[in-house]
Every structure is written in C-alpha cells, then in structure tokens.
Amino acid sequence: MRLLFGHDEAVAQFVVDLTPGCEAGFGKCKAIGVLDDDDKLVAGMVFHDWQPGPGLIQISSASTTARWLAANVRHMMFSYPFDQIGCQMVVLQVSAKNERMVRIAKAFGFTPYLIKRMRGRDEDGFVFTLTDDDWRNSKFTRKIYGQTLST
C-alpha cells in the first residue's frame, strides 16, 4: 500500500461516499489516501474539526479493502496529527454496529465512550479518544519512541 498526499478533496469525497450519514462532508480538512498496487484509491483518512487551542482533531476513515491498515499507513495515520501538527488527542466516532472498526480502535489504544442514539434513534455510537501519550506507548510505537508499557 502506498500513501497519497495533496489530494485532500478527492480523498475526503471518497470517504464521504463510503460513510453513511456523512453526506455533508468534512469542510476544511486534510486527507491522506491509500493506493493499492494498481494505484487505485482503496482507503482514505480525513483529519477534520481541528481545534488548535485544546489540541484536538477528529479522524474519519473508510476503505474498500481490509488490507489497507499496513504498518506504514498506521504510522502516518497518527504521525500526522501527533508529530506534524502537534495534537494531543485524536477523536474518532464509530457506529456501535461497526464491530470491526470498534475492535480496531480498541486495539490501537483508543478509549471508548458509548453514546446512546448518537447515530439516530435506533443506532448507538462510540466516541473514541486517543492521546499522544497513549499512542506513543502503544504496542505499535513503543520501539519507535523508546518507551515501555507503564504498570
């Protein structure tokens, strides 16, 4: 998988098209695409609702393949907010029905908060948060940042 930069609008539209309830789009955002071996866009990550004061940004993503979360993609997914723009927390919203993404978010070290009816009358959702400290101490990055798990 290869990363695609500089095509914010196209990648954001790709994510919008694959995300129910996201028809309004993301407004001003940065996006990173993921290309397969045939240079086809198969996934996108959109960073939106940047709040520099508290250092918060939201991330939304979508893909057409489960194979998109390669190590280089995971690294850039969190290197951009934490290392490049100085976020201290990333926020992710996920439908409670999206069991696969809920499982992935928890594996990445996000803290889940279940919100009843967040996606409508008949659909709960999670708000997940991931701090820069939690990411840097995760199983994915401890070796990069030279940290160990705290007890």
mmCIF file of C-alpha atoms in Angstrom, residues 25-108:
data_model
loop_
_atom_site.group_PDB
_atom_site.id
_atom_site.type_symbol
_atom_site.label_atom_id
_atom_site.label_comp_id
_atom_site.label_asym_id
_atom_site.label_seq_id
_atom_site.Cartn_x
_atom_site.Cartn_y
_atom_site.Cartn_z
ATOM 1 C CA GLY A 25 -18.735 16.331 4.079
ATOM 2 C CA PHE A 26 -15.925 17.480 6.316
ATOM 3 C CA GLY A 27 -15.409 21.127 5.443
ATOM 4 C CA LYS A 28 -11.829 22.314 5.745
ATOM 5 C CA CYS A 29 -9.727 19.195 6.200
ATOM 6 C CA LYS A 30 -6.536 17.339 5.393
ATOM 7 C CA ALA A 31 -6.700 13.874 3.929
ATOM 8 C CA ILE A 32 -4.338 11.020 3.168
ATOM 9 C CA GLY A 33 -5.257 8.389 0.617
ATOM 10 C CA VAL A 34 -4.100 4.802 0.374
ATOM 11 C CA LEU A 35 -3.379 3.330 -3.049
ATOM 12 C CA ASP A 36 -3.147 -0.346 -3.894
ATOM 13 C CA ASP A 37 -0.522 -1.896 -6.183
ATOM 14 C CA ASP A 38 -2.549 -0.785 -9.227
ATOM 15 C CA ASP A 39 -2.624 2.840 -7.962
ATOM 16 C CA LYS A 40 -6.331 2.570 -7.194
ATOM 17 C CA LEU A 41 -7.614 4.561 -4.214
ATOM 18 C CA VAL A 42 -8.752 1.926 -1.695
ATOM 19 C CA ALA A 43 -8.825 3.878 1.564
ATOM 20 C CA GLY A 44 -8.761 7.362 2.943
ATOM 21 C CA MET A 45 -8.159 9.117 6.244
ATOM 22 C CA VAL A 46 -9.652 12.562 6.779
ATOM 23 C CA PHE A 47 -8.465 14.860 9.566
ATOM 24 C CA HIS A 48 -11.134 17.447 10.348
ATOM 25 C CA ASP A 49 -12.547 19.761 13.000
ATOM 26 C CA TRP A 50 -9.035 20.807 14.118
ATOM 27 C CA GLN A 51 -9.097 22.701 17.406
ATOM 28 C CA PRO A 52 -5.612 24.128 17.995
ATOM 29 C CA GLY A 53 -6.408 25.512 21.473
ATOM 30 C CA PRO A 54 -7.029 22.188 23.180
ATOM 31 C CA GLY A 55 -5.018 20.290 20.557
ATOM 32 C CA LEU A 56 -7.882 18.099 19.308
ATOM 33 C CA ILE A 57 -8.616 16.759 15.835
ATOM 34 C CA GLN A 58 -11.146 14.279 14.539
ATOM 35 C CA ILE A 59 -10.283 11.466 12.162
ATOM 36 C CA SER A 60 -12.657 9.687 9.805
ATOM 37 C CA SER A 61 -11.701 6.870 7.504
ATOM 38 C CA ALA A 62 -13.178 4.425 5.038
ATOM 39 C CA SER A 63 -11.873 1.694 2.800
ATOM 40 C CA THR A 64 -12.885 -0.805 0.183
ATOM 41 C CA THR A 65 -10.454 -3.435 1.472
ATOM 42 C CA ALA A 66 -9.476 -4.761 4.880
ATOM 43 C CA ARG A 67 -5.822 -4.840 3.801
ATOM 44 C CA TRP A 68 -5.266 -1.083 3.920
ATOM 45 C CA LEU A 69 -4.002 -0.794 7.501
ATOM 46 C CA ALA A 70 -0.401 -1.733 6.741
ATOM 47 C CA ALA A 71 2.334 -0.613 9.149
ATOM 48 C CA ASN A 72 3.309 2.428 7.042
ATOM 49 C CA VAL A 73 -0.330 3.540 6.896
ATOM 50 C CA ARG A 74 -0.833 3.160 10.667
ATOM 51 C CA HIS A 75 2.342 5.113 11.289
ATOM 52 C CA MET A 76 1.288 8.051 9.086
ATOM 53 C CA MET A 77 -2.298 7.939 10.372
ATOM 54 C CA PHE A 78 -1.038 9.022 13.783
ATOM 55 C CA SER A 79 2.252 10.657 12.881
ATOM 56 C CA TYR A 80 0.359 13.391 11.034
ATOM 57 C CA PRO A 81 -1.761 14.557 13.987
ATOM 58 C CA PHE A 82 0.682 13.870 16.807
ATOM 59 C CA ASP A 83 4.087 14.587 15.248
ATOM 60 C CA GLN A 84 3.358 17.010 12.422
ATOM 61 C CA ILE A 85 0.637 19.320 13.728
ATOM 62 C CA GLY A 86 1.062 18.857 17.477
ATOM 63 C CA CYS A 87 -2.262 17.338 18.513
ATOM 64 C CA GLN A 88 -2.539 15.933 21.980
ATOM 65 C CA MET A 89 -5.735 13.960 21.247
ATOM 66 C CA VAL A 90 -7.428 12.348 18.244
ATOM 67 C CA VAL A 91 -11.191 11.782 18.352
ATOM 68 C CA LEU A 92 -12.971 9.082 16.333
ATOM 69 C CA GLN A 93 -16.719 8.492 16.040
ATOM 70 C CA VAL A 94 -17.927 4.991 15.131
ATOM 71 C CA SER A 95 -21.324 3.343 14.865
ATOM 72 C CA ALA A 96 -21.782 0.670 17.526
ATOM 73 C CA LYS A 97 -22.917 -1.581 14.667
ATOM 74 C CA ASN A 98 -19.478 -1.324 13.048
ATOM 75 C CA GLU A 99 -17.981 -4.102 15.153
ATOM 76 C CA ARG A 100 -14.826 -4.383 13.057
ATOM 77 C CA MET A 101 -13.911 -0.697 13.451
ATOM 78 C CA VAL A 102 -14.768 -0.788 17.162
ATOM 79 C CA ARG A 103 -12.367 -3.729 17.549
ATOM 80 C CA ILE A 104 -9.624 -1.915 15.563
ATOM 81 C CA ALA A 105 -9.994 1.309 17.576
ATOM 82 C CA LYS A 106 -9.662 -0.591 20.833
ATOM 83 C CA ALA A 107 -6.605 -2.468 19.504
ATOM 84 C CA PHE A 108 -4.993 0.883 18.608
#
